[in-house]
Structure formats: structure tokens, C-alpha cells
Amino acid sequence: MILDKFSLKGKVAIVTGSNTGLGQGICKAYVEAGAKVVGVSRRPSDETAKLCGKDFYNVIADLSTVDVIPNVIDETLKKFGKIDILVNNAGIIKRQDSIEFSEEEWDSVLNVNLKTVFFLTQAVAKQFIKQNSGGKIINIASMLSYQGGIRVPSYTASKSAIKGVTMTLSNEWAKYGINVNGIAPGYMATNNTQNLRQDEERSADILARIPAGRWGTPEDLQGAAVFLASEASDYVNGFTLAVDGGWLGR
């Protein structure tokens, strides 16, 4: 049956940025689809744990440094014995006029959004190859993987790079049965967009551009996240799927 191909029963997923927003929504969707989930977060994911129950395990890690990667892998294997899915969701944003943008602001965003993403993905792919099991990797990109934006040069750079790295890794790792894809959320009602949503003029401009007429929610991303983690997407590789209420089509 076709719906069976969307099941994640028996799978183990790592989801970074699990304590709020999109990461929390993805964790919940994966548990509902049958997976066991390791949520990685800088602060305890207590609310996510309550939503997900016994099939959720939280690893506390500061993803601004690659030093935490071995522990994330080890904790996952110790708890659940294998890895089948990785979702690189954790990310930060710094808003500042580009003419005033500092080196610290640049490096802090690129470290979390690109450097740690790449090396965590590499570590998980090595585990997939060791298991001889294939696997699914999903990178959370952005509308700014396709557009320039304003006042977010390091974020735009990181998310444009994520889209490119997703394609590169899909080319290299398809022979191992590893699928690497991305999801580009549109304007979502999360912590990262709180300031935009509170700016009445800016929020109105954004909503006027979205054909759906509303900000997205974590629930809006769940279907795409389950699809790209499941057997149903076995022949999808190297693509970044926009979940944006029609923003890019406008």
C-alpha cells in the first residue's frame, strides 16, 4: 500500500534544534510516523519531550562548535543502536546592515548554519556507510537559498551554501543509498521571525507577497519532512523543496 511507504516505523532520526519551532514540529511528526527521535538542542527540549513521549531522547549540545559532534553520534547509538535519518534544522540569524556587519556576526552564523551542518552530516553519512543501510539527510534551507534578502548577509550566504552542499553530497553519496535533500521553509511563525512579525509594516509587506495569505506554521512543514525521510522519496535526491505558501511562485 502506498501509505506504508510514508511510515517511519523502526527508524531512528536525529533532529537538531529540537526545542522549539520547526524542529519541535518535525520531532513530533516523526514520532507519530513511527520513528524514535534524538533531538539535539542547546537548551533542554522539555516541551518537545512532553509532546513526543518515550520515543524522544534529548541530547544537549552547542552546535556553534564541531567538537560536540562525536558525542551526538555516540549518544544516539547508545540509546537507539543506529541512525537512519538526519535533519539539520538548527540555525541562527543576525540582522544588521551589511555595511556595518561584523566578523563575529558573520562567523557565528556560518559556524552553526554551515560548518557544523556539513561535519555533522559527514559523521552521520559515515555511520550510514558503516551500517550498510543507506539513509536520509534533510537540510533545512530557506527562501534566502533562492533570494538575497536584506540585512542578513551571513544568513543568506549560509542558506545559499546549504542548497549547494545538498546537491554536492547527493551526487557523491547516492551510490551508498543515501538521499540528501533540503526543505526551504517560507516565512514561518517561529522565534527567528518574531521581530518581523511584530513590525506591522514589514509583516504586512510579507503577507501581501504570500499567495496563501498567512505565515506558515511548524505543522505546514511536517508532511514534507516525513516524505523526505521515508521510503516514498527514495528516488528524490539533491532537491530543495519549497514549503512557502506560494512565495517563490509569485
PDB file of C-alpha atoms in Angstrom:
ATOM      1  CA  MET A   1       0.000   0.000   0.000  1.00  0.00           C
ATOM      2  CA  ILE A   2       1.278   3.434  -0.902  1.00  0.00           C
ATOM      3  CA  LEU A   3       0.713   4.889   2.571  1.00  0.00           C
ATOM      4  CA  ASP A   4       3.039   2.248   4.011  1.00  0.00           C
ATOM      5  CA  LYS A   5       5.903   3.883   2.120  1.00  0.00           C
ATOM      6  CA  PHE A   6       5.462   7.010   4.244  1.00  0.00           C
ATOM      7  CA  SER A   7       5.851   5.102   7.515  1.00  0.00           C
ATOM      8  CA  LEU A   8       8.967   5.669   9.620  1.00  0.00           C
ATOM      9  CA  LYS A   9       8.346   2.659  11.820  1.00  0.00           C
ATOM     10  CA  GLY A  10      11.607   1.209  13.121  1.00  0.00           C
ATOM     11  CA  LYS A  11      13.655   4.235  12.021  1.00  0.00           C
ATOM     12  CA  VAL A  12      15.919   6.377  14.204  1.00  0.00           C
ATOM     13  CA  ALA A  13      16.184  10.086  13.464  1.00  0.00           C
ATOM     14  CA  ILE A  14      18.419  12.882  14.700  1.00  0.00           C
ATOM     15  CA  VAL A  15      16.775  16.318  14.566  1.00  0.00           C
ATOM     16  CA  THR A  16      18.801  19.388  15.530  1.00  0.00           C
ATOM     17  CA  GLY A  17      17.169  22.466  17.007  1.00  0.00           C
ATOM     18  CA  SER A  18      14.519  20.328  18.662  1.00  0.00           C
ATOM     19  CA  ASN A  19      13.387  22.568  21.495  1.00  0.00           C
ATOM     20  CA  THR A  20      11.071  24.955  19.584  1.00  0.00           C
ATOM     21  CA  GLY A  21       9.511  25.811  16.261  1.00  0.00           C
ATOM     22  CA  LEU A  22      10.158  23.806  13.133  1.00  0.00           C
ATOM     23  CA  GLY A  23      12.449  21.318  14.866  1.00  0.00           C
ATOM     24  CA  GLN A  24       9.859  20.573  17.501  1.00  0.00           C
ATOM     25  CA  GLY A  25       7.211  20.067  14.815  1.00  0.00           C
ATOM     26  CA  ILE A  26       9.448  17.677  12.885  1.00  0.00           C
ATOM     27  CA  CYS A  27      10.233  15.643  16.017  1.00  0.00           C
ATOM     28  CA  LYS A  28       6.522  15.282  16.736  1.00  0.00           C
ATOM     29  CA  ALA A  29       5.742  14.266  13.156  1.00  0.00           C
ATOM     30  CA  TYR A  30       8.482  11.637  13.119  1.00  0.00           C
ATOM     31  CA  VAL A  31       7.321  10.051  16.366  1.00  0.00           C
ATOM     32  CA  GLU A  32       3.758   9.990  15.037  1.00  0.00           C
ATOM     33  CA  ALA A  33       5.076   8.307  11.867  1.00  0.00           C
ATOM     34  CA  GLY A  34       6.711   5.574  13.961  1.00  0.00           C
ATOM     35  CA  ALA A  35      10.304   6.730  14.437  1.00  0.00           C
ATOM     36  CA  LYS A  36      12.443   7.112  17.524  1.00  0.00           C
ATOM     37  CA  VAL A  37      13.923  10.599  17.656  1.00  0.00           C
ATOM     38  CA  VAL A  38      17.045  12.107  19.176  1.00  0.00           C
ATOM     39  CA  GLY A  39      16.510  15.834  19.495  1.00  0.00           C
ATOM     40  CA  VAL A  40      19.658  17.943  19.714  1.00  0.00           C
ATOM     41  CA  SER A  41      19.368  21.349  21.345  1.00  0.00           C
ATOM     42  CA  ARG A  42      21.406  23.927  23.255  1.00  0.00           C
ATOM     43  CA  ARG A  43      18.747  24.086  25.968  1.00  0.00           C
ATOM     44  CA  PRO A  44      16.581  21.208  27.256  1.00  0.00           C
ATOM     45  CA  SER A  45      13.747  20.248  24.899  1.00  0.00           C
ATOM     46  CA  ASP A  46      11.298  19.655  27.737  1.00  0.00           C
ATOM     47  CA  GLU A  47       8.186  20.722  25.841  1.00  0.00           C
ATOM     48  CA  THR A  48       9.152  18.575  22.853  1.00  0.00           C
ATOM     49  CA  ALA A  49       9.699  15.615  25.169  1.00  0.00           C
ATOM     50  CA  LYS A  50       6.183  16.040  26.562  1.00  0.00           C
ATOM     51  CA  LEU A  51       4.728  16.159  23.045  1.00  0.00           C
ATOM     52  CA  CYS A  52       6.689  13.124  21.836  1.00  0.00           C
ATOM     53  CA  GLY A  53       6.773  10.798  24.849  1.00  0.00           C
ATOM     54  CA  LYS A  54       9.048   7.816  25.354  1.00  0.00           C
ATOM     55  CA  ASP A  55      10.305   7.682  21.756  1.00  0.00           C
ATOM     56  CA  PHE A  56      12.099  11.028  22.137  1.00  0.00           C
ATOM     57  CA  TYR A  57      15.568  11.449  23.653  1.00  0.00           C
ATOM     58  CA  ASN A  58      17.245  14.816  24.164  1.00  0.00           C
ATOM     59  CA  VAL A  59      20.968  15.445  23.711  1.00  0.00           C
ATOM     60  CA  ILE A  60      22.170  18.831  24.902  1.00  0.00           C
ATOM     61  CA  ALA A  61      24.819  20.264  22.569  1.00  0.00           C
ATOM     62  CA  ASP A  62      26.016  23.694  21.464  1.00  0.00           C
ATOM     63  CA  LEU A  63      26.196  23.398  17.689  1.00  0.00           C
ATOM     64  CA  SER A  64      28.322  26.524  17.338  1.00  0.00           C
ATOM     65  CA  THR A  65      31.279  24.136  17.507  1.00  0.00           C
ATOM     66  CA  VAL A  66      32.014  20.864  15.745  1.00  0.00           C
ATOM     67  CA  ASP A  67      33.508  19.479  18.967  1.00  0.00           C
ATOM     68  CA  VAL A  68      30.083  18.200  20.069  1.00  0.00           C
ATOM     69  CA  ILE A  69      29.526  16.002  17.009  1.00  0.00           C
ATOM     70  CA  PRO A  70      31.136  12.780  18.312  1.00  0.00           C
ATOM     71  CA  ASN A  71      29.001  12.920  21.440  1.00  0.00           C
ATOM     72  CA  VAL A  72      25.798  13.429  19.433  1.00  0.00           C
ATOM     73  CA  ILE A  73      26.589  10.340  17.383  1.00  0.00           C
ATOM     74  CA  ASP A  74      27.667   8.285  20.394  1.00  0.00           C
ATOM     75  CA  GLU A  75      24.599   9.223  22.452  1.00  0.00           C
ATOM     76  CA  THR A  76      22.277   8.294  19.594  1.00  0.00           C
ATOM     77  CA  LEU A  77      23.913   4.912  19.063  1.00  0.00           C
ATOM     78  CA  LYS A  78      23.999   4.225  22.781  1.00  0.00           C
ATOM     79  CA  LYS A  79      20.287   4.995  23.138  1.00  0.00           C
ATOM     80  CA  PHE A  80      18.832   3.512  19.937  1.00  0.00           C
ATOM     81  CA  GLY A  81      21.624   1.490  18.300  1.00  0.00           C
ATOM     82  CA  LYS A  82      21.608   3.021  14.815  1.00  0.00           C
ATOM     83  CA  ILE A  83      20.858   6.124  12.750  1.00  0.00           C
ATOM     84  CA  ASP A  84      18.562   6.250   9.717  1.00  0.00           C
ATOM     85  CA  ILE A  85      17.650   9.928   9.329  1.00  0.00           C
ATOM     86  CA  LEU A  86      19.322  13.267   9.996  1.00  0.00           C
ATOM     87  CA  VAL A  87      17.527  16.619   9.904  1.00  0.00           C
ATOM     88  CA  ASN A  88      19.833  19.634  10.062  1.00  0.00           C
ATOM     89  CA  ASN A  89      17.329  22.158  11.356  1.00  0.00           C
ATOM     90  CA  ALA A  90      19.253  24.202  13.954  1.00  0.00           C
ATOM     91  CA  GLY A  91      20.195  27.661  12.762  1.00  0.00           C
ATOM     92  CA  ILE A  92      20.675  31.251  13.842  1.00  0.00           C
ATOM     93  CA  ILE A  93      20.267  34.631  12.167  1.00  0.00           C
ATOM     94  CA  LYS A  94      21.876  38.030  12.731  1.00  0.00           C
ATOM     95  CA  ARG A  95      20.210  41.156  11.342  1.00  0.00           C
ATOM     96  CA  GLN A  96      22.376  44.178  10.584  1.00  0.00           C
ATOM     97  CA  ASP A  97      23.053  46.478   7.653  1.00  0.00           C
ATOM     98  CA  SER A  98      25.721  44.805   5.531  1.00  0.00           C
ATOM     99  CA  ILE A  99      27.869  47.938   5.650  1.00  0.00           C
ATOM    100  CA  GLU A 100      28.117  47.527   9.434  1.00  0.00           C
ATOM    101  CA  PHE A 101      28.172  43.713   9.634  1.00  0.00           C
ATOM    102  CA  SER A 102      30.914  42.418  11.930  1.00  0.00           C
ATOM    103  CA  GLU A 103      33.244  39.460  11.612  1.00  0.00           C
ATOM    104  CA  GLU A 104      31.786  37.988  14.814  1.00  0.00           C
ATOM    105  CA  GLU A 105      28.259  38.200  13.393  1.00  0.00           C
ATOM    106  CA  TRP A 106      29.444  36.551  10.187  1.00  0.00           C
ATOM    107  CA  ASP A 107      31.347  33.713  11.853  1.00  0.00           C
ATOM    108  CA  SER A 108      28.695  32.916  14.465  1.00  0.00           C
ATOM    109  CA  VAL A 109      26.059  32.313  11.787  1.00  0.00           C
ATOM    110  CA  LEU A 110      28.297  30.402   9.385  1.00  0.00           C
ATOM    111  CA  ASN A 111      29.583  28.144  12.176  1.00  0.00           C
ATOM    112  CA  VAL A 112      26.091  26.968  13.166  1.00  0.00           C
ATOM    113  CA  ASN A 113      24.315  27.126   9.828  1.00  0.00           C
ATOM    114  CA  LEU A 114      27.004  25.672   7.572  1.00  0.00           C
ATOM    115  CA  LYS A 115      30.196  24.369   9.197  1.00  0.00           C
ATOM    116  CA  THR A 116      28.578  22.216  11.877  1.00  0.00           C
ATOM    117  CA  VAL A 117      25.851  21.140   9.449  1.00  0.00           C
ATOM    118  CA  PHE A 118      28.458  19.844   6.999  1.00  0.00           C
ATOM    119  CA  PHE A 119      30.558  17.984   9.548  1.00  0.00           C
ATOM    120  CA  LEU A 120      27.570  16.501  11.398  1.00  0.00           C
ATOM    121  CA  THR A 121      26.225  15.342   8.032  1.00  0.00           C
ATOM    122  CA  GLN A 122      29.604  13.825   7.202  1.00  0.00           C
ATOM    123  CA  ALA A 123      29.704  11.971  10.532  1.00  0.00           C
ATOM    124  CA  VAL A 124      26.190  10.602  10.063  1.00  0.00           C
ATOM    125  CA  ALA A 125      26.954   9.555   6.481  1.00  0.00           C
ATOM    126  CA  LYS A 126      29.984   7.616   7.722  1.00  0.00           C
ATOM    127  CA  GLN A 127      27.660   5.814  10.150  1.00  0.00           C
ATOM    128  CA  PHE A 128      25.203   5.056   7.326  1.00  0.00           C
ATOM    129  CA  ILE A 129      28.045   3.562   5.291  1.00  0.00           C
ATOM    130  CA  LYS A 130      29.266   1.562   8.285  1.00  0.00           C
ATOM    131  CA  GLN A 131      25.751   0.210   8.803  1.00  0.00           C
ATOM    132  CA  ASN A 132      25.439  -0.508   5.049  1.00  0.00           C
ATOM    133  CA  SER A 133      21.891   0.718   5.424  1.00  0.00           C
ATOM    134  CA  GLY A 134      21.584   3.849   3.323  1.00  0.00           C
ATOM    135  CA  GLY A 135      19.863   6.782   4.955  1.00  0.00           C
ATOM    136  CA  LYS A 136      18.056  10.082   4.607  1.00  0.00           C
ATOM    137  CA  ILE A 137      19.566  13.513   5.212  1.00  0.00           C
ATOM    138  CA  ILE A 138      17.359  16.605   5.167  1.00  0.00           C
ATOM    139  CA  ASN A 139      18.859  20.088   5.340  1.00  0.00           C
ATOM    140  CA  ILE A 140      16.595  22.952   6.325  1.00  0.00           C
ATOM    141  CA  ALA A 141      17.322  25.717   3.835  1.00  0.00           C
ATOM    142  CA  SER A 142      15.375  28.972   3.383  1.00  0.00           C
ATOM    143  CA  MET A 143      13.731  31.304   0.909  1.00  0.00           C
ATOM    144  CA  LEU A 144      17.130  33.001   1.063  1.00  0.00           C
ATOM    145  CA  SER A 145      18.617  29.936  -0.597  1.00  0.00           C
ATOM    146  CA  TYR A 146      16.921  31.428  -3.682  1.00  0.00           C
ATOM    147  CA  GLN A 147      16.858  35.147  -2.902  1.00  0.00           C
ATOM    148  CA  GLY A 148      19.133  37.796  -1.425  1.00  0.00           C
ATOM    149  CA  GLY A 149      17.067  39.270   1.366  1.00  0.00           C
ATOM    150  CA  ILE A 150      18.118  42.417   3.235  1.00  0.00           C
ATOM    151  CA  ARG A 151      20.254  42.947   6.348  1.00  0.00           C
ATOM    152  CA  VAL A 152      21.083  39.231   6.693  1.00  0.00           C
ATOM    153  CA  PRO A 153      24.257  38.689   4.630  1.00  0.00           C
ATOM    154  CA  SER A 154      25.668  35.810   6.672  1.00  0.00           C
ATOM    155  CA  TYR A 155      22.315  34.020   6.865  1.00  0.00           C
ATOM    156  CA  THR A 156      21.818  34.369   3.102  1.00  0.00           C
ATOM    157  CA  ALA A 157      25.339  33.090   2.487  1.00  0.00           C
ATOM    158  CA  SER A 158      24.788  30.093   4.750  1.00  0.00           C
ATOM    159  CA  LYS A 159      21.429  29.117   3.298  1.00  0.00           C
ATOM    160  CA  SER A 160      22.581  29.552  -0.302  1.00  0.00           C
ATOM    161  CA  ALA A 161      25.512  27.302   0.552  1.00  0.00           C
ATOM    162  CA  ILE A 162      23.230  24.716   2.170  1.00  0.00           C
ATOM    163  CA  LYS A 163      21.306  24.358  -1.079  1.00  0.00           C
ATOM    164  CA  GLY A 164      24.568  23.854  -2.985  1.00  0.00           C
ATOM    165  CA  VAL A 165      26.074  21.441  -0.472  1.00  0.00           C
ATOM    166  CA  THR A 166      22.848  19.428  -0.550  1.00  0.00           C
ATOM    167  CA  MET A 167      23.326  18.892  -4.280  1.00  0.00           C
ATOM    168  CA  THR A 168      27.030  18.102  -3.927  1.00  0.00           C
ATOM    169  CA  LEU A 169      26.523  15.466  -1.250  1.00  0.00           C
ATOM    170  CA  SER A 170      23.614  13.876  -3.119  1.00  0.00           C
ATOM    171  CA  ASN A 171      25.927  13.385  -6.101  1.00  0.00           C
ATOM    172  CA  GLU A 172      28.670  11.762  -4.048  1.00  0.00           C
ATOM    173  CA  TRP A 173      26.604   9.613  -1.720  1.00  0.00           C
ATOM    174  CA  ALA A 174      23.792   8.271  -3.905  1.00  0.00           C
ATOM    175  CA  LYS A 175      25.947   5.192  -4.568  1.00  0.00           C
ATOM    176  CA  TYR A 176      25.655   4.356  -0.859  1.00  0.00           C
ATOM    177  CA  GLY A 177      21.859   4.581  -0.877  1.00  0.00           C
ATOM    178  CA  ILE A 178      21.984   7.930   0.905  1.00  0.00           C
ATOM    179  CA  ASN A 179      19.471  10.584  -0.141  1.00  0.00           C
ATOM    180  CA  VAL A 180      20.358  14.203   0.624  1.00  0.00           C
ATOM    181  CA  ASN A 181      17.574  16.731   0.134  1.00  0.00           C
ATOM    182  CA  GLY A 182      16.517  20.080   1.509  1.00  0.00           C
ATOM    183  CA  ILE A 183      13.406  21.902   2.599  1.00  0.00           C
ATOM    184  CA  ALA A 184      13.159  25.660   2.125  1.00  0.00           C
ATOM    185  CA  PRO A 185      10.529  26.977   4.523  1.00  0.00           C
ATOM    186  CA  GLY A 186       8.796  30.195   3.641  1.00  0.00           C
ATOM    187  CA  TYR A 187       8.023  32.848   6.209  1.00  0.00           C
ATOM    188  CA  MET A 188       7.204  30.789   9.289  1.00  0.00           C
ATOM    189  CA  ALA A 189       5.820  31.889  12.644  1.00  0.00           C
ATOM    190  CA  THR A 190       8.890  30.909  14.700  1.00  0.00           C
ATOM    191  CA  ASN A 191      11.399  32.561  17.034  1.00  0.00           C
ATOM    192  CA  ASN A 192      13.570  33.618  14.080  1.00  0.00           C
ATOM    193  CA  THR A 193      10.766  35.742  12.603  1.00  0.00           C
ATOM    194  CA  GLN A 194       9.346  37.211  15.806  1.00  0.00           C
ATOM    195  CA  ASN A 195      10.817  40.654  15.167  1.00  0.00           C
ATOM    196  CA  LEU A 196       9.477  40.674  11.606  1.00  0.00           C
ATOM    197  CA  ARG A 197       6.004  39.686  12.736  1.00  0.00           C
ATOM    198  CA  GLN A 198       5.999  42.406  15.373  1.00  0.00           C
ATOM    199  CA  ASP A 199       6.912  45.033  12.763  1.00  0.00           C
ATOM    200  CA  GLU A 200       3.447  45.835  11.400  1.00  0.00           C
ATOM    201  CA  GLU A 201       4.675  47.418   8.174  1.00  0.00           C
ATOM    202  CA  ARG A 202       7.195  44.688   7.376  1.00  0.00           C
ATOM    203  CA  SER A 203       4.734  41.930   8.301  1.00  0.00           C
ATOM    204  CA  ALA A 204       2.081  43.445   6.046  1.00  0.00           C
ATOM    205  CA  ASP A 205       4.560  43.605   3.146  1.00  0.00           C
ATOM    206  CA  ILE A 206       5.454  39.951   3.633  1.00  0.00           C
ATOM    207  CA  LEU A 207       1.854  38.767   3.874  1.00  0.00           C
ATOM    208  CA  ALA A 208       0.944  40.699   0.725  1.00  0.00           C
ATOM    209  CA  ARG A 209       3.535  38.635  -1.180  1.00  0.00           C
ATOM    210  CA  ILE A 210       2.359  35.212   0.125  1.00  0.00           C
ATOM    211  CA  PRO A 211      -0.483  33.804  -2.026  1.00  0.00           C
ATOM    212  CA  ALA A 212      -1.663  31.700   0.930  1.00  0.00           C
ATOM    213  CA  GLY A 213      -2.192  34.958   2.848  1.00  0.00           C
ATOM    214  CA  ARG A 214      -0.684  33.788   6.131  1.00  0.00           C
ATOM    215  CA  TRP A 215       2.544  32.965   7.895  1.00  0.00           C
ATOM    216  CA  GLY A 216       3.471  29.295   7.839  1.00  0.00           C
ATOM    217  CA  THR A 217       3.464  27.059  10.914  1.00  0.00           C
ATOM    218  CA  PRO A 218       5.594  24.108  12.033  1.00  0.00           C
ATOM    219  CA  GLU A 219       2.693  21.849  11.092  1.00  0.00           C
ATOM    220  CA  ASP A 220       2.947  23.041   7.499  1.00  0.00           C
ATOM    221  CA  LEU A 221       6.445  21.553   7.280  1.00  0.00           C
ATOM    222  CA  GLN A 222       5.631  18.151   8.750  1.00  0.00           C
ATOM    223  CA  GLY A 223       4.377  16.469   5.572  1.00  0.00           C
ATOM    224  CA  ALA A 224       7.462  17.387   3.559  1.00  0.00           C
ATOM    225  CA  ALA A 225       9.746  16.314   6.406  1.00  0.00           C
ATOM    226  CA  VAL A 226       8.095  12.900   6.696  1.00  0.00           C
ATOM    227  CA  PHE A 227       8.069  12.398   2.911  1.00  0.00           C
ATOM    228  CA  LEU A 228      11.788  13.136   2.516  1.00  0.00           C
ATOM    229  CA  ALA A 229      12.643  10.852   5.444  1.00  0.00           C
ATOM    230  CA  SER A 230      10.560   7.963   4.148  1.00  0.00           C
ATOM    231  CA  GLU A 231      10.762   5.242   1.511  1.00  0.00           C
ATOM    232  CA  ALA A 232       8.304   7.277  -0.553  1.00  0.00           C
ATOM    233  CA  SER A 233      11.157   9.641  -1.518  1.00  0.00           C
ATOM    234  CA  ASP A 234      13.772   7.016  -2.438  1.00  0.00           C
ATOM    235  CA  TYR A 235      14.172   8.456  -5.960  1.00  0.00           C
ATOM    236  CA  VAL A 236      14.292  12.087  -4.807  1.00  0.00           C
ATOM    237  CA  ASN A 237      17.869  13.277  -4.398  1.00  0.00           C
ATOM    238  CA  GLY A 238      19.635  16.638  -4.371  1.00  0.00           C
ATOM    239  CA  PHE A 239      16.467  18.721  -4.440  1.00  0.00           C
ATOM    240  CA  THR A 240      15.407  21.529  -2.110  1.00  0.00           C
ATOM    241  CA  LEU A 241      11.635  21.631  -1.740  1.00  0.00           C
ATOM    242  CA  ALA A 242       9.993  24.981  -1.016  1.00  0.00           C
ATOM    243  CA  VAL A 243       7.210  24.954   1.582  1.00  0.00           C
ATOM    244  CA  ASP A 244       6.336  28.600   1.297  1.00  0.00           C
ATOM    245  CA  GLY A 245       2.624  29.219   0.718  1.00  0.00           C
ATOM    246  CA  GLY A 246       3.449  30.112  -2.891  1.00  0.00           C
ATOM    247  CA  TRP A 247       6.054  32.816  -2.151  1.00  0.00           C
ATOM    248  CA  LEU A 248       8.533  31.736  -4.838  1.00  0.00           C
ATOM    249  CA  GLY A 249       5.793  31.324  -7.424  1.00  0.00           C
ATOM    250  CA  ARG A 250       4.596  34.915  -7.019  1.00  0.00           C
TER     251      ARG A 250
END
